[in-house]
Coordinates of C-alpha atoms in Angstrom, one line a residue:
M1 CA 90.5 120.8 120.5
T2 CA 90.5 117.4 118.1
G3 CA 86.9 118.1 116.1
Q4 CA 86.4 121.0 117.6
L5 CA 88.1 123.8 114.6
R6 CA 86.8 126.4 112.3
V7 CA 87.2 126.7 109.5
D8 CA 87.4 130.8 109.5
Q9 CA 89.8 130.9 113.2
A10 CA 93.6 130.6 111.9
A11 CA 94.0 127.0 114.2
G12 CA 91.7 126.0 111.1
R13 CA 93.8 128.1 108.9
W14 CA 96.6 126.7 110.1
V15 CA 96.3 122.6 110.1
L16 CA 94.3 123.5 106.2
T17 CA 98.2 124.4 105.9
A18 CA 99.8 121.7 106.9
T19 CA 97.3 119.3 104.4
V20 CA 97.7 121.3 102.1
G21 CA 101.5 121.9 101.7
G22 CA 101.6 117.8 102.5
S23 CA 99.8 116.4 100.2
G24 CA 101.2 119.1 97.9
L25 CA 104.1 117.1 97.9
A26 CA 103.6 113.9 96.9
M27 CA 101.4 115.0 94.3
L28 CA 103.3 117.1 92.1
D29 CA 106.7 114.4 92.1
S30 CA 103.9 112.2 91.1
T31 CA 103.8 115.0 88.1
V32 CA 106.8 117.3 87.7
V33 CA 109.6 114.6 87.8
N34 CA 108.5 114.0 84.2
V35 CA 109.6 117.6 83.2
A36 CA 113.4 116.4 84.2
L37 CA 113.3 112.7 82.7
E38 CA 115.1 114.3 79.5
R39 CA 117.6 116.4 81.4
L40 CA 117.8 113.7 84.4
G41 CA 117.8 110.7 81.2
R42 CA 121.2 112.7 79.5
D43 CA 122.4 113.1 82.4
L44 CA 123.0 110.3 84.1
G45 CA 122.5 108.0 81.2
A46 CA 120.3 105.7 81.9
D47 CA 118.3 103.9 78.9
F48 CA 114.4 104.8 79.2
A49 CA 113.5 101.6 80.8
G50 CA 115.6 103.8 83.3
L51 CA 113.1 106.6 82.7
Q52 CA 110.2 103.8 83.8
W53 CA 111.9 103.0 87.0
V54 CA 112.0 106.8 87.5
I55 CA 108.6 106.6 87.5
N56 CA 107.3 103.9 88.0
G57 CA 109.6 104.0 91.6
Y58 CA 108.0 105.6 93.5
T59 CA 104.4 105.6 92.2
L60 CA 105.1 101.2 92.8
S61 CA 105.6 102.2 97.1
L62 CA 102.6 104.9 97.4
A63 CA 100.0 102.7 95.9
A64 CA 101.4 99.3 96.9
L65 CA 101.2 101.1 100.3
I66 CA 98.4 103.6 100.2
L67 CA 96.1 101.6 102.2
L68 CA 98.7 100.7 105.1
G69 CA 99.4 104.4 105.7
G70 CA 96.0 105.0 105.8
A71 CA 95.3 102.4 109.2
L72 CA 98.6 103.0 111.0
G73 CA 97.5 107.1 111.2
D74 CA 94.1 105.1 112.6
R75 CA 96.0 102.9 114.5
F76 CA 98.9 105.0 115.8
G77 CA 98.3 108.2 115.7
R78 CA 97.0 110.9 112.2
R79 CA 100.0 113.3 112.9
R80 CA 102.4 111.3 113.9
V81 CA 102.3 109.4 111.1
F82 CA 102.0 112.4 108.4
L83 CA 105.5 113.8 110.4
I84 CA 107.2 110.3 110.1
G85 CA 106.1 110.8 106.1
V86 CA 107.0 114.1 105.7
V87 CA 110.4 113.5 107.2
W88 CA 111.1 110.3 104.9
F89 CA 110.1 112.2 102.1
A90 CA 112.4 115.3 102.9
V91 CA 114.7 112.8 103.6
A92 CA 113.7 110.9 100.4
S93 CA 113.5 113.9 98.5
A94 CA 117.7 115.1 98.9
L95 CA 118.9 111.6 97.9
C96 CA 117.3 111.7 94.8
G97 CA 119.2 115.0 94.2
L98 CA 122.2 114.1 95.2
A99 CA 121.5 110.8 92.9
P100 CA 125.5 109.6 91.2
T101 CA 123.0 107.0 89.2
A102 CA 120.3 105.9 87.9
G103 CA 120.2 103.6 90.4
V104 CA 120.7 105.1 93.5
L105 CA 117.3 107.6 92.1
I106 CA 115.4 105.1 91.1
A107 CA 116.4 103.2 94.8
A108 CA 115.7 106.8 96.0
R109 CA 111.6 107.2 94.5
V110 CA 111.0 104.6 95.7
L111 CA 112.1 105.8 99.2
Q112 CA 110.2 109.0 98.3
G113 CA 106.9 106.9 98.2
I114 CA 107.3 105.2 101.6
G115 CA 107.0 108.9 101.7
G116 CA 104.1 109.8 100.2
A117 CA 102.1 106.8 100.8
L118 CA 102.4 107.6 104.3
L119 CA 101.4 111.0 104.3
T120 CA 98.6 110.7 102.0
P121 CA 96.3 109.5 103.4
G122 CA 96.8 111.3 106.8
S123 CA 96.4 114.8 105.2
L124 CA 92.6 113.6 104.4
A125 CA 92.0 112.5 108.1
L126 CA 93.7 115.3 109.9
I127 CA 91.4 117.5 108.5
A128 CA 88.0 115.1 108.9
A129 CA 89.9 114.4 113.0
S130 CA 90.3 118.8 113.2
F131 CA 87.4 120.2 112.2
R132 CA 83.3 120.2 113.3
P133 CA 81.2 118.9 111.8
E134 CA 79.9 121.9 109.9
D135 CA 82.8 122.5 108.4
R136 CA 84.4 119.7 107.7
S137 CA 82.9 119.3 103.8
R138 CA 84.3 123.3 103.8
A139 CA 88.1 122.1 105.1
V140 CA 88.1 119.7 102.5
G141 CA 87.1 121.3 99.7
A142 CA 89.5 124.1 100.2
W143 CA 91.4 121.1 100.6
S144 CA 90.9 119.9 97.1
G145 CA 90.5 123.9 96.1
L146 CA 94.3 124.7 97.2
G147 CA 96.1 120.9 96.3
G148 CA 94.3 121.7 92.6
V149 CA 95.9 125.0 92.3
A150 CA 99.6 123.8 94.4
G151 CA 98.9 121.4 90.7
A152 CA 98.8 123.8 88.6
I153 CA 101.8 125.7 89.3
G154 CA 103.8 122.9 89.7
P155 CA 104.6 121.7 85.9
F156 CA 105.5 125.2 85.3
V157 CA 107.4 126.2 88.5
G158 CA 109.4 121.8 87.8
G159 CA 110.0 122.5 84.7
A160 CA 112.1 126.0 85.0
L161 CA 113.6 124.6 87.6
V162 CA 114.9 122.1 85.7
D163 CA 115.9 123.7 83.0
W164 CA 118.2 125.6 86.2
S165 CA 119.1 121.3 87.2
W166 CA 116.9 118.6 87.8
R167 CA 118.5 118.0 90.7
A168 CA 116.4 121.1 91.5
V169 CA 113.2 119.5 91.7
F170 CA 114.2 116.8 94.4
W171 CA 115.7 119.6 96.5
V172 CA 112.7 121.6 96.8
N173 CA 111.4 119.6 98.8
V174 CA 114.0 119.4 101.2
P175 CA 113.1 123.9 102.7
V176 CA 109.0 122.8 101.9
A177 CA 109.4 120.3 104.9
A178 CA 111.8 121.5 107.1
A179 CA 108.3 123.9 107.3
L180 CA 105.3 122.0 107.0
V181 CA 107.3 119.4 110.1
L182 CA 107.0 123.1 112.1
I183 CA 103.4 123.8 111.8
T184 CA 102.1 120.5 112.2
L185 CA 104.3 120.4 115.4
R186 CA 103.5 123.8 116.7
H187 CA 99.6 123.9 115.0
V188 CA 98.3 119.7 114.0
P189 CA 96.2 118.3 116.7
E190 CA 96.9 114.5 117.5
S191 CA 94.3 112.9 116.5
R192 CA 93.8 108.4 116.6
D193 CA 90.7 106.2 115.4
P194 CA 88.9 104.0 118.8
D195 CA 88.3 101.5 117.4
A196 CA 91.2 100.7 115.4
S197 CA 91.7 97.8 116.7
G198 CA 93.6 93.6 116.5
G199 CA 96.1 93.4 113.3
M200 CA 97.6 95.2 111.0
D201 CA 97.6 93.8 107.5
L202 CA 101.2 93.6 107.1
L203 CA 101.4 90.0 105.2
G204 CA 99.4 91.8 102.8
A205 CA 100.8 94.7 102.3
A206 CA 104.2 92.7 101.9
L207 CA 102.7 90.5 99.3
A208 CA 101.1 93.6 97.4
V209 CA 104.9 95.5 97.0
L210 CA 106.2 92.5 95.8
G211 CA 103.7 91.5 93.1
L212 CA 103.9 94.6 92.3
A213 CA 107.8 95.1 91.4
A214 CA 107.3 92.3 89.9
V215 CA 105.1 92.4 87.5
T216 CA 106.8 95.7 86.6
F217 CA 109.8 94.7 86.5
A218 CA 108.8 91.6 83.8
L219 CA 106.6 94.6 81.2
T220 CA 109.7 96.9 81.7
S221 CA 111.9 94.6 81.2
L222 CA 109.9 93.1 77.6
G223 CA 111.6 96.2 75.9
T224 CA 115.5 95.0 77.6
P225 CA 117.6 92.8 74.5
G226 CA 118.5 89.8 76.8
A227 CA 115.8 90.3 78.9
G228 CA 113.9 87.3 78.5
M229 CA 113.9 84.2 81.8
A230 CA 114.5 87.0 84.0
A231 CA 111.1 88.5 82.7
L232 CA 109.3 85.0 82.3
V233 CA 110.9 84.7 86.7
A234 CA 110.0 88.5 87.2
G235 CA 106.1 88.2 86.6
L236 CA 105.6 84.6 87.0
V237 CA 106.9 85.1 90.9
G238 CA 104.5 88.5 90.5
V239 CA 101.5 86.8 89.9
L240 CA 102.4 84.3 92.4
A241 CA 102.6 87.1 94.8
L242 CA 99.2 88.9 93.5
A243 CA 96.9 85.4 93.9
A244 CA 98.2 84.3 97.2
F245 CA 98.1 88.7 98.5
L246 CA 93.8 87.4 97.1
F247 CA 94.3 84.8 99.8
V248 CA 95.3 86.5 102.8
E249 CA 92.9 89.4 101.9
R250 CA 89.7 87.0 101.8
R251 CA 91.3 84.8 104.8
S252 CA 92.8 87.9 106.8
P253 CA 90.3 89.6 110.3
H254 CA 91.6 92.6 109.2
P255 CA 92.5 92.8 105.4
L256 CA 94.0 96.2 103.8
V257 CA 91.3 95.9 101.2
P258 CA 87.7 93.8 101.5
L259 CA 86.9 91.7 99.0
S260 CA 83.0 91.2 100.3
M261 CA 82.9 95.5 98.6
F262 CA 83.9 94.2 94.3
S263 CA 80.7 92.1 95.1
D264 CA 78.7 94.8 94.3
R265 CA 78.3 95.7 90.0
L266 CA 78.9 99.5 90.7
F267 CA 82.2 99.7 92.5
S268 CA 83.8 97.1 90.2
G269 CA 82.8 98.6 87.5
A270 CA 84.1 102.2 88.7
N271 CA 87.5 100.7 90.0
V272 CA 87.4 98.9 86.1
V273 CA 86.4 102.0 84.1
T274 CA 89.6 104.2 87.0
L275 CA 92.1 101.5 85.8
L276 CA 91.2 102.5 81.7
L277 CA 91.4 105.4 82.3
Y278 CA 93.8 106.7 84.8
G279 CA 96.2 103.6 82.8
A280 CA 95.8 106.1 80.2
L281 CA 96.3 108.9 81.9
G282 CA 100.3 107.7 83.7
V283 CA 101.0 106.5 79.5
Y284 CA 99.9 110.3 78.1
F285 CA 101.9 112.5 81.0
F286 CA 104.7 110.4 81.0
L287 CA 105.3 109.8 77.1
L288 CA 103.8 113.7 76.0
V289 CA 106.1 115.8 78.4
L290 CA 109.5 113.6 76.9
Q291 CA 107.8 113.8 73.4
M292 CA 107.3 118.0 73.1
Q293 CA 111.3 117.8 74.0
T294 CA 112.9 115.7 72.2
V295 CA 110.7 115.7 69.5
A296 CA 108.7 119.2 69.4
G297 CA 112.0 120.7 71.3
F298 CA 110.2 122.5 73.7
S299 CA 112.6 124.2 75.9
P300 CA 111.5 122.4 79.7
T301 CA 109.7 124.8 80.5
V302 CA 108.1 125.1 77.5
A303 CA 106.7 121.3 78.3
G304 CA 106.0 121.4 82.0
T305 CA 103.5 124.0 80.9
A306 CA 101.6 121.5 78.7
L307 CA 99.8 120.3 81.8
L308 CA 98.2 123.6 83.2
P309 CA 95.1 123.2 80.9
V310 CA 94.4 120.4 82.1
T311 CA 94.5 120.9 85.8
V312 CA 92.8 124.6 85.5
L313 CA 90.5 123.1 83.7
M314 CA 88.9 120.3 86.4
L315 CA 89.5 123.3 89.0
L316 CA 86.9 125.6 87.1
L317 CA 84.2 123.1 85.8
S318 CA 84.3 119.2 88.0
A319 CA 82.9 121.3 90.6
R320 CA 79.7 122.2 88.4
S321 CA 80.3 118.1 86.8
G322 CA 79.8 117.4 90.6
A323 CA 75.7 119.2 90.9
L324 CA 75.5 117.9 86.7
A325 CA 75.7 114.0 88.0
D326 CA 73.9 115.2 92.2
R327 CA 70.9 115.5 88.8
I328 CA 71.1 113.1 86.3
G329 CA 72.8 110.5 87.7
P330 CA 77.0 109.4 87.0
R331 CA 76.6 107.5 83.7
T332 CA 75.9 110.1 81.4
Q333 CA 79.2 111.8 81.8
M334 CA 81.2 109.0 82.8
T335 CA 80.2 107.5 79.7
I336 CA 81.1 110.8 77.2
G337 CA 84.2 112.1 78.9
P338 CA 86.7 109.3 78.5
L339 CA 86.1 110.4 74.4
L340 CA 86.4 113.8 74.8
A341 CA 90.0 112.8 76.6
A342 CA 90.8 110.0 74.4
A343 CA 90.1 113.2 70.8
G344 CA 93.3 114.7 73.0
F345 CA 95.1 111.9 72.8
L346 CA 94.2 111.7 69.0
L347 CA 95.3 115.6 68.7
A348 CA 98.7 114.7 70.6
I349 CA 99.2 112.2 68.0
R350 CA 99.7 116.2 66.3
I351 CA 102.4 117.4 68.2
G352 CA 106.0 116.3 66.5
P353 CA 108.5 118.2 64.8
G354 CA 108.3 122.3 64.6
A355 CA 104.8 121.5 66.6
N356 CA 103.2 124.8 68.0
Y357 CA 102.3 125.4 70.7
L358 CA 98.8 127.1 71.1
T359 CA 98.1 125.5 67.5
D360 CA 99.4 121.3 67.9
V361 CA 99.6 121.6 72.0
L362 CA 96.9 123.7 73.8
P363 CA 94.0 121.9 72.0
A364 CA 95.0 118.4 72.7
T365 CA 95.5 119.8 76.3
V366 CA 92.3 121.1 76.5
A367 CA 90.8 118.6 75.3
L368 CA 91.9 116.5 77.9
G369 CA 91.2 118.9 80.6
L370 CA 87.5 119.2 78.8
G371 CA 87.6 114.8 78.4
L372 CA 88.2 114.7 82.9
A373 CA 86.9 117.5 83.9
T374 CA 83.6 115.4 83.1
T375 CA 83.9 112.2 83.8
V376 CA 86.2 112.8 87.1
A377 CA 83.7 114.4 89.7
P378 CA 80.7 111.9 88.8
L379 CA 83.4 108.7 89.7
T380 CA 84.3 109.4 92.8
A381 CA 80.8 109.9 94.2
T382 CA 79.6 106.6 91.9
V383 CA 82.3 104.7 94.0
L384 CA 81.6 106.7 97.6
A385 CA 77.5 105.9 97.0
S386 CA 78.7 102.1 96.2
A387 CA 79.7 102.1 99.3
D388 CA 77.9 101.4 103.2
D389 CA 78.6 103.2 106.2
H390 CA 81.5 101.3 107.3
H391 CA 83.6 101.3 104.4
A392 CA 83.1 105.0 102.1
G393 CA 86.9 105.7 103.5
V394 CA 88.0 102.6 101.9
A395 CA 86.4 102.6 99.3
S396 CA 88.4 106.0 98.2
G397 CA 90.9 104.5 99.4
I398 CA 90.5 100.9 96.4
N399 CA 90.1 104.2 94.2
N400 CA 93.0 105.7 94.8
A401 CA 95.1 102.7 94.9
V402 CA 93.9 101.2 91.4
A403 CA 94.4 104.7 89.7
R404 CA 98.4 104.4 90.7
S405 CA 98.1 101.0 90.0
A406 CA 96.7 101.2 87.0
G407 CA 99.8 104.3 86.1
L408 CA 102.4 101.7 86.9
L409 CA 101.2 98.5 85.3
A410 CA 100.8 101.5 81.8
V411 CA 103.9 103.3 82.5
A412 CA 106.1 99.6 82.0
V413 CA 103.5 97.9 80.2
I414 CA 102.7 100.2 76.8
P415 CA 105.8 102.5 76.3
V416 CA 106.7 98.4 75.6
A417 CA 103.9 97.9 72.9
A418 CA 105.1 101.5 71.0
G419 CA 108.1 99.7 70.5
L420 CA 109.9 102.2 72.4
G421 CA 113.2 101.2 74.3
G422 CA 116.6 101.7 74.6
A423 CA 117.9 106.1 74.1
D424 CA 114.3 106.2 71.6
Y425 CA 114.0 108.8 74.1
T426 CA 116.3 111.1 73.1
D427 CA 115.5 109.6 68.3
P428 CA 113.2 112.5 67.8
V429 CA 112.8 109.3 64.3
A430 CA 112.3 107.1 66.6
Y431 CA 110.5 107.9 69.8
D432 CA 108.2 110.4 67.9
A433 CA 107.2 107.0 65.9
G434 CA 106.8 105.3 69.0
F435 CA 104.6 108.2 70.9
R436 CA 102.3 107.9 67.6
R437 CA 101.4 104.5 69.3
A438 CA 101.8 105.0 72.7
M439 CA 98.8 107.5 71.8
L440 CA 96.9 105.0 70.2
I441 CA 96.4 102.7 73.3
G442 CA 95.5 105.2 75.1
A443 CA 93.0 106.6 73.5
G444 CA 92.0 102.5 72.7
L445 CA 91.6 102.5 76.8
L446 CA 89.4 105.4 77.1
V447 CA 87.4 104.4 74.5
A448 CA 86.6 101.4 75.9
A449 CA 85.8 103.1 79.4
S450 CA 83.7 105.3 78.2
A451 CA 81.9 101.9 77.3
L452 CA 82.0 99.8 80.0
S453 CA 81.2 103.0 81.9
A454 CA 77.8 102.7 79.7
V455 CA 76.9 99.2 80.6
L456 CA 78.4 98.9 83.8
I457 CA 77.8 102.2 85.4
R458 CA 73.4 102.0 87.6
P459 CA 72.8 103.4 89.8
A460 CA 71.7 100.7 92.4
K461 CA 67.8 101.4 93.5
K462 CA 67.0 105.5 92.5
G463 CA 68.2 108.5 93.1
P464 CA 70.5 110.6 92.5
P465 CA 73.8 108.9 92.7
V466 CA 75.5 110.5 96.0
A467 CA 72.8 109.0 98.7
R468 CA 73.8 106.5 100.2
M469 CA 77.0 108.3 101.0
P470 CA 77.2 107.9 104.4
I471 CA 78.3 111.8 105.0
P472 CA 77.5 114.8 103.6
L473 CA 79.6 115.7 101.5
R474 CA 78.5 118.2 98.3
L475 CA 81.3 117.5 95.6
A476 CA 79.5 119.9 93.5
E477 CA 81.2 122.7 96.3
F478 CA 83.7 120.5 95.5
T479 CA 87.0 121.9 92.8
H480 CA 88.8 118.5 92.4
C481 CA 91.7 118.1 90.5
G482 CA 91.7 114.5 90.0
V483 CA 95.1 114.3 87.6
T484 CA 97.4 112.5 89.1
G485 CA 94.4 109.6 91.4
P486 CA 91.4 110.6 92.2
Q487 CA 90.6 112.8 95.9
L488 CA 90.6 110.9 99.3
H489 CA 87.5 111.3 101.3
P490 CA 86.8 111.3 104.9
G491 CA 84.4 108.3 106.0
V492 CA 81.0 108.7 108.2
T493 CA 82.0 109.3 111.8
G494 CA 84.4 112.1 110.1
A495 CA 87.2 110.9 111.2
A496 CA 90.5 109.0 108.9
P497 CA 89.0 107.1 106.8
R498 CA 88.3 103.6 106.9
R499 CA 91.3 101.5 105.5

């Protein structure tokens, strides 16, 4: 029965299995595909801009539509939309695995992102709607922790699959999705938001997709010879579409993004920090695995383990970081954490020809992991603390969309700014030089995030930063894994996040 399940019962464990599996599918494809880029690029004859779009095609549709995906679940049934997302994702994954050209692969990746936007918010919404209130925080904590475990082992497994065939990274999603469909149909109850009424902000969603796509195309094209006029036109279209999006959101009776929320300095400050932090992370994980394979000569399996220390440290330390933020407030950790992460970027510059994993790669990823473990839980707490009872879910959703959009734009522009393009990913000397410049740019973004945290992150009132949170989400009990984006959290009623 909806809202009555317990974590220690079989019915509750089945719901957790389905939701963890669904969110894990979307999360892994945000990271595992990075490991396959070098092999698939050579196989399909893609240039560096093509590799950027293999990543950004997925991130684009996911970032632009994730808020709409949550709203569709509230309206038409969370289980129904979740199932559509899983099936959609599986079909798109099969198309990725069969892609004969880079262009077809990029198109299939865009379709994958749409599926991810349908199932990602639905996974947590189903937990919030299915479990009884006293079990809800425990269920969300289990979802977060198990998802983190999947994130830890995913890149390693992905590397092993790439050693066999890069196409296997996509094919493996199909049987997993089939199992999730069977489990969901059999064990997950349907639910919807009884208060969801009125129109859907479809125009806003369309403008968001158009604006992000055009701006990303323009930024990526800057590194392509002869693309000056096309980049200029695309950039103009993108800016106009995003301006129209803001106009529509201000006038819409049911906006995807209530712009009034940004009048809160704490909310705005946390999202600016998110933009800088996850922009840097997007570039780090995009370029690092290519550096390890192209320049340092590591196999895909070894390159896939580069993410492992980051995720493990976040799983082990984020709960303690959340507990500390409860006591002292978020500003100190959000100031120190990005600086630790910046040290990870600077240490990564040492990963060059003949690099050793233990002495060169591991210190960089450990420093990054410590920085993220210090930062992510307080960041999540700050976003939720800045929202009132009726906007906690949408605040979390906006923050997640900001993080993914940051990665999208950073992957488009920072490699270009670092001088990477064409076939540089096949040239160790050229790629190594561009990688070093990109790491310096990323470190600069993190230093800026630290400085802004020190200035902008001040609790709106006395007391712990989570005091204004609308439901008892005890962040200290959660094992956050914010590698691909901040965690989504349910709203006040325990129903779906309101978006």
